[in-house]
Short mmCIF file of C-alpha atoms (C1' of nucleotides) in Angstrom, two decimals:
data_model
loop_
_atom_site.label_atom_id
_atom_site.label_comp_id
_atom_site.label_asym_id
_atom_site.label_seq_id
_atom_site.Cartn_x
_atom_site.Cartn_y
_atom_site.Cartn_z
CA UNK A 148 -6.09 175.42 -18.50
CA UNK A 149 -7.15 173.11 -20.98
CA UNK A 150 -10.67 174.20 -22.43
CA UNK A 151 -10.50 171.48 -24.96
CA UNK A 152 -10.54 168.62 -22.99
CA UNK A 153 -14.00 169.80 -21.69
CA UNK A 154 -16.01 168.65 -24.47
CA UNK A 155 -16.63 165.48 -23.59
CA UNK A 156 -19.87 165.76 -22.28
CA UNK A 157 -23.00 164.83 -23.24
CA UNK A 158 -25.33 168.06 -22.18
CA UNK A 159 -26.25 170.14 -25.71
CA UNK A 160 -23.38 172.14 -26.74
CA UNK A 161 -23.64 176.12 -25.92
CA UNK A 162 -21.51 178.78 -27.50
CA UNK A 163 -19.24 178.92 -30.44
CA UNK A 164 -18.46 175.38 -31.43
CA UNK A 165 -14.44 174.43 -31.26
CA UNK A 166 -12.76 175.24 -34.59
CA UNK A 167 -9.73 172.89 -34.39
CA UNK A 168 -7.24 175.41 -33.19
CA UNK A 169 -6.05 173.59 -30.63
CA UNK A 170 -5.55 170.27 -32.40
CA UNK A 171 -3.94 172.55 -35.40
CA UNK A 172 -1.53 173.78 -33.01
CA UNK A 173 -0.49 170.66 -31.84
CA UNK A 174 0.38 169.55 -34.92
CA UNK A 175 1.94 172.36 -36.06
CA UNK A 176 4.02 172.29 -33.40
CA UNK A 177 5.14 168.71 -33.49
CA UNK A 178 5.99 169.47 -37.13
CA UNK A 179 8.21 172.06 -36.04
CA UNK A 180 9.99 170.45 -33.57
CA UNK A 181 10.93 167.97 -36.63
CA UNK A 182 12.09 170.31 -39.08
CA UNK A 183 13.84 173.10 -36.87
CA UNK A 184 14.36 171.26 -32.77
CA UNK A 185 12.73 172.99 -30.08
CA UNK A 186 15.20 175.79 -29.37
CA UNK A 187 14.28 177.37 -33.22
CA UNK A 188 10.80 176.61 -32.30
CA UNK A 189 9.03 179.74 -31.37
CA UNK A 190 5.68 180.58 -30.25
CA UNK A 191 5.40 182.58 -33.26
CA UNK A 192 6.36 180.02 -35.42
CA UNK A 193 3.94 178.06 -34.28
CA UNK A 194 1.39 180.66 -34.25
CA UNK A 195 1.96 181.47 -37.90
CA UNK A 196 2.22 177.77 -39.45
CA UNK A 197 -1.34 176.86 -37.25
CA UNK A 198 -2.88 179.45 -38.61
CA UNK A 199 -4.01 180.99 -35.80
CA UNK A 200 -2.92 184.05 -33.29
CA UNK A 201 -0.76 183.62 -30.88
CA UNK A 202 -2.71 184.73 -28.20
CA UNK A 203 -4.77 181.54 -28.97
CA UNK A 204 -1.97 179.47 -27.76
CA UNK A 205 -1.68 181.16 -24.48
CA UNK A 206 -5.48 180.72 -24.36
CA UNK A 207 -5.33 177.27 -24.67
CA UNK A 208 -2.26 176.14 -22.93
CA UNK A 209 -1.02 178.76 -20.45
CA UNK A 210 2.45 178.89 -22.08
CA UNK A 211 4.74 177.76 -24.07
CA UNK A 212 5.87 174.45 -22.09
CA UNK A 213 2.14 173.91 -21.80
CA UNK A 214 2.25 173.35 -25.75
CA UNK A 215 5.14 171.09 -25.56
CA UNK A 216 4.00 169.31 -22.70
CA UNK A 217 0.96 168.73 -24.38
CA UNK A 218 2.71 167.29 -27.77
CA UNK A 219 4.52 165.19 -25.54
CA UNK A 220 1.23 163.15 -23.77
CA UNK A 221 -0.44 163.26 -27.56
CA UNK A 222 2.28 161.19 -28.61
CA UNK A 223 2.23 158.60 -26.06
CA UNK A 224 -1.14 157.67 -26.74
CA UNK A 225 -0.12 154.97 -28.90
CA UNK A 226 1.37 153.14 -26.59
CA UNK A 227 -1.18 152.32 -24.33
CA UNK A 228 -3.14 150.76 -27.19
CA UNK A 229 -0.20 148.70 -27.15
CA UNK A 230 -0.15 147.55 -23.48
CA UNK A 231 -3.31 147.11 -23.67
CA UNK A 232 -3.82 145.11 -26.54
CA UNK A 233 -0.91 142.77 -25.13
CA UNK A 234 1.14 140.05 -26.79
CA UNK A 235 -1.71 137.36 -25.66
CA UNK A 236 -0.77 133.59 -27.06
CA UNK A 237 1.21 134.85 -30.09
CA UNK A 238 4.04 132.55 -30.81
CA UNK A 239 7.63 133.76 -30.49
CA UNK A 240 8.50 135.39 -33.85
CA UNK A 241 4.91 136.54 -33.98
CA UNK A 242 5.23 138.45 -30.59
CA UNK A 243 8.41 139.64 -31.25
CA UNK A 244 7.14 141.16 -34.27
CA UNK A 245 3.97 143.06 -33.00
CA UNK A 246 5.94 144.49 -30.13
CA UNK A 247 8.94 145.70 -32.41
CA UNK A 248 6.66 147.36 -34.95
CA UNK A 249 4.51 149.36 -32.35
CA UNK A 250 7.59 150.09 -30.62
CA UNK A 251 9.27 151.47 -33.25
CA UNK A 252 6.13 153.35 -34.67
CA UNK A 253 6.08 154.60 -31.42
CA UNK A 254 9.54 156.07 -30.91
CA UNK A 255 9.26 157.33 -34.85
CA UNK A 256 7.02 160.42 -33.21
CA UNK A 257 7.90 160.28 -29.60
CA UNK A 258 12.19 160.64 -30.14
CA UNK A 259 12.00 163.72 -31.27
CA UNK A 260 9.81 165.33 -28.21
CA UNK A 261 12.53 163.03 -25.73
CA UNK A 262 14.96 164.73 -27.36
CA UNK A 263 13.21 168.58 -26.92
CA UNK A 264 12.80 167.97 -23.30
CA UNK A 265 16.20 167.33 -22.61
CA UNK A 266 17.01 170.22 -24.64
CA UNK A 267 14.94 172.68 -22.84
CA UNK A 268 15.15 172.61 -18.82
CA UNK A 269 11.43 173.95 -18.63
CA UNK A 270 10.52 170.82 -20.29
CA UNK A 271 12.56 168.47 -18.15
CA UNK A 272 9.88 168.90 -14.96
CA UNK A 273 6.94 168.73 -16.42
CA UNK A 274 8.21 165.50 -18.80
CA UNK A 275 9.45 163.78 -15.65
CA UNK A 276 6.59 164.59 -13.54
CA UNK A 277 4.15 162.88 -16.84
CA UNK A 278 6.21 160.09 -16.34
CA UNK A 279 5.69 159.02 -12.87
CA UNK A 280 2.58 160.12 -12.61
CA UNK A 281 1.58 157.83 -15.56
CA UNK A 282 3.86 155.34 -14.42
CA UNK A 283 5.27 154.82 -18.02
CA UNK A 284 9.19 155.02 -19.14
CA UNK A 285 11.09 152.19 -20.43
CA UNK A 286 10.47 149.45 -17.54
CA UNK A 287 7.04 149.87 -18.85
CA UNK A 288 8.07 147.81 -22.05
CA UNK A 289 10.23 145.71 -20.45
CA UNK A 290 7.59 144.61 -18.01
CA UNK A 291 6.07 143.54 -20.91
CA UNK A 292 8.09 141.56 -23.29
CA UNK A 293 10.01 140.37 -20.51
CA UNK A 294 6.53 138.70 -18.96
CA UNK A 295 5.89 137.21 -22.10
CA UNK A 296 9.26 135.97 -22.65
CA UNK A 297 9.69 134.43 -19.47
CA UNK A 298 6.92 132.46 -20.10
CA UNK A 299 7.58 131.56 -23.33
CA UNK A 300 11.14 130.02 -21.56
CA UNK A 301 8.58 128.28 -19.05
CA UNK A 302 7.13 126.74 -22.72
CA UNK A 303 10.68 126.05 -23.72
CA UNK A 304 11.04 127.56 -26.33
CA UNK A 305 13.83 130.30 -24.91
CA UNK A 306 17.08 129.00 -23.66
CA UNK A 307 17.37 128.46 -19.76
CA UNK A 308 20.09 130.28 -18.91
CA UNK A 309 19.05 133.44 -20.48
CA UNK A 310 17.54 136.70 -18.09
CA UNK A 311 14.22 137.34 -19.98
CA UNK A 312 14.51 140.65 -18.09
CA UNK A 313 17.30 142.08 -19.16
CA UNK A 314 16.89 140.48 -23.25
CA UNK A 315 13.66 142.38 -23.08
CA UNK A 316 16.15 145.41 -22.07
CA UNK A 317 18.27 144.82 -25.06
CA UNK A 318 15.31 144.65 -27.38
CA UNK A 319 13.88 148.09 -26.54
CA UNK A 320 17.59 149.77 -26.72
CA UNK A 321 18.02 147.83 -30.19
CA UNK A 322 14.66 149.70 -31.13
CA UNK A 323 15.56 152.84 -30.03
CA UNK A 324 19.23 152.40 -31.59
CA UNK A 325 17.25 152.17 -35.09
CA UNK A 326 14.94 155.07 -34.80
CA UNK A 327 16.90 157.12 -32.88
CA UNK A 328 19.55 156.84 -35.85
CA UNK A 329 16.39 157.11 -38.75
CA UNK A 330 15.37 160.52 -36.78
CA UNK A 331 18.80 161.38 -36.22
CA UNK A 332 20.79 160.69 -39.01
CA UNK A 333 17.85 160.44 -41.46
CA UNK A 334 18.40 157.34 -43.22
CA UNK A 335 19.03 153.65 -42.27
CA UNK A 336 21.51 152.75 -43.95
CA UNK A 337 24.24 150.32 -42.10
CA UNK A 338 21.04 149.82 -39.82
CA UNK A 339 19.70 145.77 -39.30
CA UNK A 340 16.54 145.30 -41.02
CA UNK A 341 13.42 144.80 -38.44
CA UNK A 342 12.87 141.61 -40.20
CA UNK A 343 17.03 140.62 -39.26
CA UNK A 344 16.72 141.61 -35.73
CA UNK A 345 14.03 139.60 -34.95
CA UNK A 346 15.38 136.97 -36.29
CA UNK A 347 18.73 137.64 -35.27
CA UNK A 348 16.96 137.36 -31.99
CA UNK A 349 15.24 134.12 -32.45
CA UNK A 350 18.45 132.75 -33.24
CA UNK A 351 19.86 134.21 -29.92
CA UNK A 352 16.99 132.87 -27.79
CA UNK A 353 16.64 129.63 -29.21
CA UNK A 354 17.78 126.44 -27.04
CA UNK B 1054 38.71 180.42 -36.49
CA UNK B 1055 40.23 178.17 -34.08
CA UNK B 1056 43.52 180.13 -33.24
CA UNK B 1057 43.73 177.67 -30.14
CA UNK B 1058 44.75 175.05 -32.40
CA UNK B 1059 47.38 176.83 -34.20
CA UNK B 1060 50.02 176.48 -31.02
CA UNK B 1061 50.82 173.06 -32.02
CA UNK B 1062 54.16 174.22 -32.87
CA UNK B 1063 57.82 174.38 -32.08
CA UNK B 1064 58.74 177.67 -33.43
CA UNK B 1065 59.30 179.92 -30.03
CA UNK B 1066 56.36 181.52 -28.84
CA UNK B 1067 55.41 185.01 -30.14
CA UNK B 1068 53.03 187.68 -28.51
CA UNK B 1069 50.98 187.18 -25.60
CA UNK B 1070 50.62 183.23 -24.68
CA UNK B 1071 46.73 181.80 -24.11
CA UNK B 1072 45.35 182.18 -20.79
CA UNK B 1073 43.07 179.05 -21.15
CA UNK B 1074 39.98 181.22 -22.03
CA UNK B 1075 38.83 178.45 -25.12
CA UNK B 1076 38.86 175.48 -22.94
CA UNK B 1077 37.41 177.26 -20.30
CA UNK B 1078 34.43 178.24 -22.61
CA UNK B 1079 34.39 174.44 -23.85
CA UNK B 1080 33.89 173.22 -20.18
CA UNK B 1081 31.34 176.03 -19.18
CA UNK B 1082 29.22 175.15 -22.35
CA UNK B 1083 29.22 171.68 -21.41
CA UNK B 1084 28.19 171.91 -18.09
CA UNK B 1085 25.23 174.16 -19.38
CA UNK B 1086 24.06 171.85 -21.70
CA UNK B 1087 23.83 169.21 -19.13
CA UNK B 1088 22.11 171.45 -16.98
CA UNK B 1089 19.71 173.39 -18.88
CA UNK B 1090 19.87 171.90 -22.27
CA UNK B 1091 20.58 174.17 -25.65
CA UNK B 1092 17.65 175.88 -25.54
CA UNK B 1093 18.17 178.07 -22.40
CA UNK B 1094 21.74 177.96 -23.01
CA UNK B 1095 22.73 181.51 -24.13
CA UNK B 1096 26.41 182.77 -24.86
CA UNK B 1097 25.67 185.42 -21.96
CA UNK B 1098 25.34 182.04 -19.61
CA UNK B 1099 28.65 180.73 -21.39
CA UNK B 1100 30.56 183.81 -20.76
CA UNK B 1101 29.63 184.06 -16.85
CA UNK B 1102 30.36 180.50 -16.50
CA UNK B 1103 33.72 180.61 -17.64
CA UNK B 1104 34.52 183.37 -16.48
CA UNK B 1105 35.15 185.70 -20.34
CA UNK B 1106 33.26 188.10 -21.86
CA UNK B 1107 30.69 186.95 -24.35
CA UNK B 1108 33.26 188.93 -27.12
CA UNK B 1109 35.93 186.09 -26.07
CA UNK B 1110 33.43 183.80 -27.61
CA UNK B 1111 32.52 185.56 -30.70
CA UNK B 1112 36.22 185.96 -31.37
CA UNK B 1113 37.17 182.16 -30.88
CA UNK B 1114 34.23 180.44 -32.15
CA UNK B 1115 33.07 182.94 -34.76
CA UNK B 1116 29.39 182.07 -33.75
CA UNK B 1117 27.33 180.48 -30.81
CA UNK B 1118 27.01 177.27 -33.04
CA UNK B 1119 30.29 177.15 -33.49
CA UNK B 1120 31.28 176.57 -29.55
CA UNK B 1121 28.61 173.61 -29.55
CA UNK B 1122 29.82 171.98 -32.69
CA UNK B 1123 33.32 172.65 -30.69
CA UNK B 1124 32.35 171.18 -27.82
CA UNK B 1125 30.56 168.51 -29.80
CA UNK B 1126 33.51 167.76 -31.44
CA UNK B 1127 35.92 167.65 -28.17
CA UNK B 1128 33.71 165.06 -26.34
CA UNK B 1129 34.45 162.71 -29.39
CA UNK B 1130 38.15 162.07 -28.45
CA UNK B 1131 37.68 159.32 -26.31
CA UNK B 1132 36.57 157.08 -29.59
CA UNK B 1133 39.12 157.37 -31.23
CA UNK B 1134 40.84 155.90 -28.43
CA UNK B 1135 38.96 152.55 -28.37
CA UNK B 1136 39.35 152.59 -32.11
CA UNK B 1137 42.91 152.52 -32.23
CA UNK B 1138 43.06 150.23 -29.07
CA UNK B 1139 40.84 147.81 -30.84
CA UNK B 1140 39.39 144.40 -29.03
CA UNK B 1141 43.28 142.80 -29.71
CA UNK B 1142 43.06 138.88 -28.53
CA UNK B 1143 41.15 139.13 -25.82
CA UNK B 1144 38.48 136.27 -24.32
CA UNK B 1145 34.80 137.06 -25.30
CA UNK B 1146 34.13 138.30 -21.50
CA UNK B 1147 36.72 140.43 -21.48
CA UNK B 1148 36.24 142.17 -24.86
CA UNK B 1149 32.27 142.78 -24.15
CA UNK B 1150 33.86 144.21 -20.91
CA UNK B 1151 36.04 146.66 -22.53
CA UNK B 1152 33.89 147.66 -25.49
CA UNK B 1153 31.38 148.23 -23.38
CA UNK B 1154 33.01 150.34 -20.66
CA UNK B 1155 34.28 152.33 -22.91
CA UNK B 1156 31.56 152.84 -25.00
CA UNK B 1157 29.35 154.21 -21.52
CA UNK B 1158 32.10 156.44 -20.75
CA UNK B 1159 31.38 158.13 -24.59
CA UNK B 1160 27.64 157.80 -24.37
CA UNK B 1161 27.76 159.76 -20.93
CA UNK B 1162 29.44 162.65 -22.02
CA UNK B 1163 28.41 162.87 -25.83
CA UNK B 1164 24.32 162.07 -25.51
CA UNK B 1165 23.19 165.11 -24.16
CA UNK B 1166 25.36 166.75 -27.00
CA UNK B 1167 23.29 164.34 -29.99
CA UNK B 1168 20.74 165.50 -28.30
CA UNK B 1169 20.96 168.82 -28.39
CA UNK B 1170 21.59 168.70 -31.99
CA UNK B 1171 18.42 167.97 -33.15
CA UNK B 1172 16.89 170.35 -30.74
CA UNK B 1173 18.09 173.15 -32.54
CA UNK B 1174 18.52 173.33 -36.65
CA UNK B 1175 21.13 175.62 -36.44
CA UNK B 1176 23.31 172.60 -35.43
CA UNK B 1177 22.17 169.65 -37.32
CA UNK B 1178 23.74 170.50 -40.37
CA UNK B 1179 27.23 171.17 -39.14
CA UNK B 1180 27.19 168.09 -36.91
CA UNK B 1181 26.60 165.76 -39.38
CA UNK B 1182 28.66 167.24 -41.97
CA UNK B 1183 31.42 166.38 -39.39
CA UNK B 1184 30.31 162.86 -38.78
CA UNK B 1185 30.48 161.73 -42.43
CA UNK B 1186 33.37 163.91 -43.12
CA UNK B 1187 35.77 161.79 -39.90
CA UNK B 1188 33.72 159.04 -40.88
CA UNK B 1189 31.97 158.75 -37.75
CA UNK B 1190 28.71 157.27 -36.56
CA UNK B 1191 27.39 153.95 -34.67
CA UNK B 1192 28.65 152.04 -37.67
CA UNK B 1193 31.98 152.26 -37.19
CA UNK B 1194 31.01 150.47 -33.29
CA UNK B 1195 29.24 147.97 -35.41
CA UNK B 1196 32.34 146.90 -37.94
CA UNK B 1197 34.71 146.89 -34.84
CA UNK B 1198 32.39 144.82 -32.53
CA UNK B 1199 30.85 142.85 -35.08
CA UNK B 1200 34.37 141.77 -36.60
CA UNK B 1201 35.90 140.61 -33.11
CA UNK B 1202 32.56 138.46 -32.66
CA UNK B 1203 33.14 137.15 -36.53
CA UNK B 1204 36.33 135.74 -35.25
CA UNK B 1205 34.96 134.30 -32.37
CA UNK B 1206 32.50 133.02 -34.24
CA UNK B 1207 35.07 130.98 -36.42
CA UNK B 1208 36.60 130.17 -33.19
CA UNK B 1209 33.69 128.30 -31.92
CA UNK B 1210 33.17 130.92 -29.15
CA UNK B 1211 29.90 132.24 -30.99
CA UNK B 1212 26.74 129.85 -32.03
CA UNK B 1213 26.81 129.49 -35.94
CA UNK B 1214 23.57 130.62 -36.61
CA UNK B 1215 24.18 133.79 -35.04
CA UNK B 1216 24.60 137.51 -37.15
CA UNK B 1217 27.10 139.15 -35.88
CA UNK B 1218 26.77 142.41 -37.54
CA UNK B 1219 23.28 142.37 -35.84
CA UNK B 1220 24.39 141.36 -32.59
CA UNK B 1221 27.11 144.23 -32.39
CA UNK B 1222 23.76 146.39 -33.00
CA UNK B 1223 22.18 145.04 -30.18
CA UNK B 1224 25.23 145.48 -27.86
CA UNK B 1225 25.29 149.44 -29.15
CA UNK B 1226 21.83 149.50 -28.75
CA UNK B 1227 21.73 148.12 -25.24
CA UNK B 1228 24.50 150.88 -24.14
CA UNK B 1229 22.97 153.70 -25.68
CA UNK B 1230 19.73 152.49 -23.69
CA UNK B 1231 21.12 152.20 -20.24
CA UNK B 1232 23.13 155.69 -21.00
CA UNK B 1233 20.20 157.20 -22.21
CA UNK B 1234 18.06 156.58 -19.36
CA UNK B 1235 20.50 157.25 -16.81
CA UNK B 1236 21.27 160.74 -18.56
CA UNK B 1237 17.52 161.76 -19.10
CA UNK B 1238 15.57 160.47 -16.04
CA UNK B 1239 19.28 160.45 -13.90
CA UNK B 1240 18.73 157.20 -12.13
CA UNK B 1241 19.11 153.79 -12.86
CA UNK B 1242 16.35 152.47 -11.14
CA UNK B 1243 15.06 149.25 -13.28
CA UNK B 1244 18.31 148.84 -15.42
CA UNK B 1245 20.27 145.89 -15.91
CA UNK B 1246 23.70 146.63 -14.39
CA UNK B 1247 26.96 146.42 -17.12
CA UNK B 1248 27.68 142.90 -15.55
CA UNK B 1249 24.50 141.89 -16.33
CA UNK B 1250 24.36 142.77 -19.70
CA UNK B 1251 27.64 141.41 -20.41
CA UNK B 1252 26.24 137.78 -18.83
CA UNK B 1253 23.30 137.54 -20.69
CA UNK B 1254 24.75 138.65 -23.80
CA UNK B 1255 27.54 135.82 -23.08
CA UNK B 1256 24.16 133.53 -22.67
CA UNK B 1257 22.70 134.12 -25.79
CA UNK B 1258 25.89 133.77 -27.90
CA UNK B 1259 27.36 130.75 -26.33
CA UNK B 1260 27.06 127.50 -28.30
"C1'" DG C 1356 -12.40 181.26 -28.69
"C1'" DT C 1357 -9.91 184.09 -31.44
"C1'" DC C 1358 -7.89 188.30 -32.75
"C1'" DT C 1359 -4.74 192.72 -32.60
"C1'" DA C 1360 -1.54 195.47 -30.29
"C1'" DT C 1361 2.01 196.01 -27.39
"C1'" DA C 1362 4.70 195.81 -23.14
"C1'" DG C 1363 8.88 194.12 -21.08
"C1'" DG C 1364 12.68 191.44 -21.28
"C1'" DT C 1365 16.45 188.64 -23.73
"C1'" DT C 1366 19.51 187.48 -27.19
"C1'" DG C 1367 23.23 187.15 -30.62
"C1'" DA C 1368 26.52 189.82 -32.50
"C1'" DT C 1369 29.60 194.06 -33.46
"C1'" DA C 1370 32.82 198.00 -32.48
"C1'" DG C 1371 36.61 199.72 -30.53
"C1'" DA C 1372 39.79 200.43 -26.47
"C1'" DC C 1373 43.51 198.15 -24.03
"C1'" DG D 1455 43.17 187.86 -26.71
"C1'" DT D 1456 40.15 189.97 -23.72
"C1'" DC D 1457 37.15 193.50 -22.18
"C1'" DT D 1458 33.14 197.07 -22.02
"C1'" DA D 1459 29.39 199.15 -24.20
"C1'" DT D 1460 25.78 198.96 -27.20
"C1'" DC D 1461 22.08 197.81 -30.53
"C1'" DA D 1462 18.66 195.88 -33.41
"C1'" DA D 1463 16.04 191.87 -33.59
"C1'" DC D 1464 13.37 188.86 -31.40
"C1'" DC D 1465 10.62 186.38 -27.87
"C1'" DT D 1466 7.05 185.32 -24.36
"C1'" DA D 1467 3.13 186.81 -22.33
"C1'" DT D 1468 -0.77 190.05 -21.26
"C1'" DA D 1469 -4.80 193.18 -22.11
"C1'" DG D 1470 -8.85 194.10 -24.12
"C1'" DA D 1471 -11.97 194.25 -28.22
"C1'" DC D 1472 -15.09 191.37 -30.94
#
DNA sequence: GTCTATAGGTTGATAGAC
DNA sequence: GTCTATCAACCTATAGAC
């Protein structure tokens, strides 16, 4: 189903080398779900901006929820550099700050495909299915800022009284509140600075 | 265009009265989008749903983007609402309370019709024409949230250091989350519940 | 792996009767 | 206001050559 993925091998390459199409018509596509949403996104389309047939996207991803399904896991790859890489022994504002730009880096590509999957019930399935399979959504993030900022209360330096849980919660919606209105509305005006809302936080944290 | 809207009027009724057809189409096109998103949501589907011929739509819509930027526009009502109704003098509890339950109640109908906005080009345009033209838009949550915290800020029911604009954001922000989730993955498995956003919200502004 | 050609099915929209 | 009938345009997917 997915030829491509089969190159990573180390035997000496046989037959015609790859020539990008695939990667082309991922991109393509994503750029098309940007400037048109998927319903006005056509195989065709797709076909035509790629620069390659369309029978070449059948080829290499069965149909045309394959192609969106596989924009969709392209642009979560970012994140698991992310939960990987951790928040470590950063202090507060620090930590705060690394998570809220990845974040938001993140969502800056990724809105757009949430968006087409809710728009398009063939999408839906194979979306959800990703998800748990992966085991990534939202609690994901939470896990993760919440971890660190229960500890950092164990430190003192967050108020005791405060659920780290569910102000992790309210960071990731504040994130997606500001990119979902730059994707949506296309500007950010009105919008709190990054540099405000984590420090807007800080002040709401602090004992 | 809209010929439904023209009966607001006390002159006696002439010629044959409505039979309910253009709310019937409004309902039928919601439920669709909920179902199958915009995508796979033709004016053939609309028509069997409610029960019309797809000529019923063509004559009270004018086109199929004009019944979503209908219905789009109908499942905005409800704001207006809270707007007028306003926060009044009620205790800090009690106004997160309201704001927020309110606010849920909009998100739940209205986010699957944001989202199907950018999912298809053909509506992007007209929808925000009509946001900035009623002067809609997360903003206006902001000013009316954010002022009833300013006064309880000068009240002494908020922590001075605290921005209020920015704290109304993370309120909206938190909502749209929790509506979000429960709208595209349909469970609300992992979320903080209403009370407990209003309790830890309560924590972190308290002096 | 990529192309061309095309089959087979849908879709949005119009025309005209009632 | 609502219906039936109809069409031209368009879309996804397949087949087979190179």
């Amino acid at each position: 189903m997915f030829p491509g993925k089969m190159d990573i091998e180390k035997a000496p390459r046989r037959g015609r080398p790859p020539s990008g199409g695939r990667e082309q018509i991922l991109t393509a596509t994503l750029e098309l779900l940007r400037e048109r949403g998927v319903a006005r996104t056509t195989t065709k389309d797709i076909a035509a901006r790629a620069g390659v047939s369309e029978g070449s996207i059948f080829y290499h991803f069965g149909d045309r929820s394959g192609v969106l399904l596989a924009v969709f896991q392209q642009v979560h790859q970012p994140l698991t550099a992310l939960r990987e890489a951790g928040l470590g022994d950063l202090d507060l504002a620090a930590a705060l700050d690394r998570f809220i730009a990845a974040l938001e880096t993140f969502l800056g590509d990724s809105l757009i495909v949430f968006y087409a999957a809710h728009a398009d019930i063939d999408l839906r399935e194979p979306v959800h299915k990703y998800l748990s399979d992966n085991q990534m959504g939202p609690h994901k993030g939470v896990e993760l800022l919440g971890g660190y900022l229960a500890a950092a209360q164990q430190r003192g330096e967050v108020r005791a009284g405060i659920d780290t849980r569910a102000a992790a919660f309210m960071i990731l919606g504040t994130c997606q509140m500001r990119m979902s209105q730059m994707t949506l509305i296309g500007n950010d005006r009105g919008l709190p600075t990054r540099k405000q809302v984590v420090e807007n936080f800080m002040a709401m944290l602090a004992p």
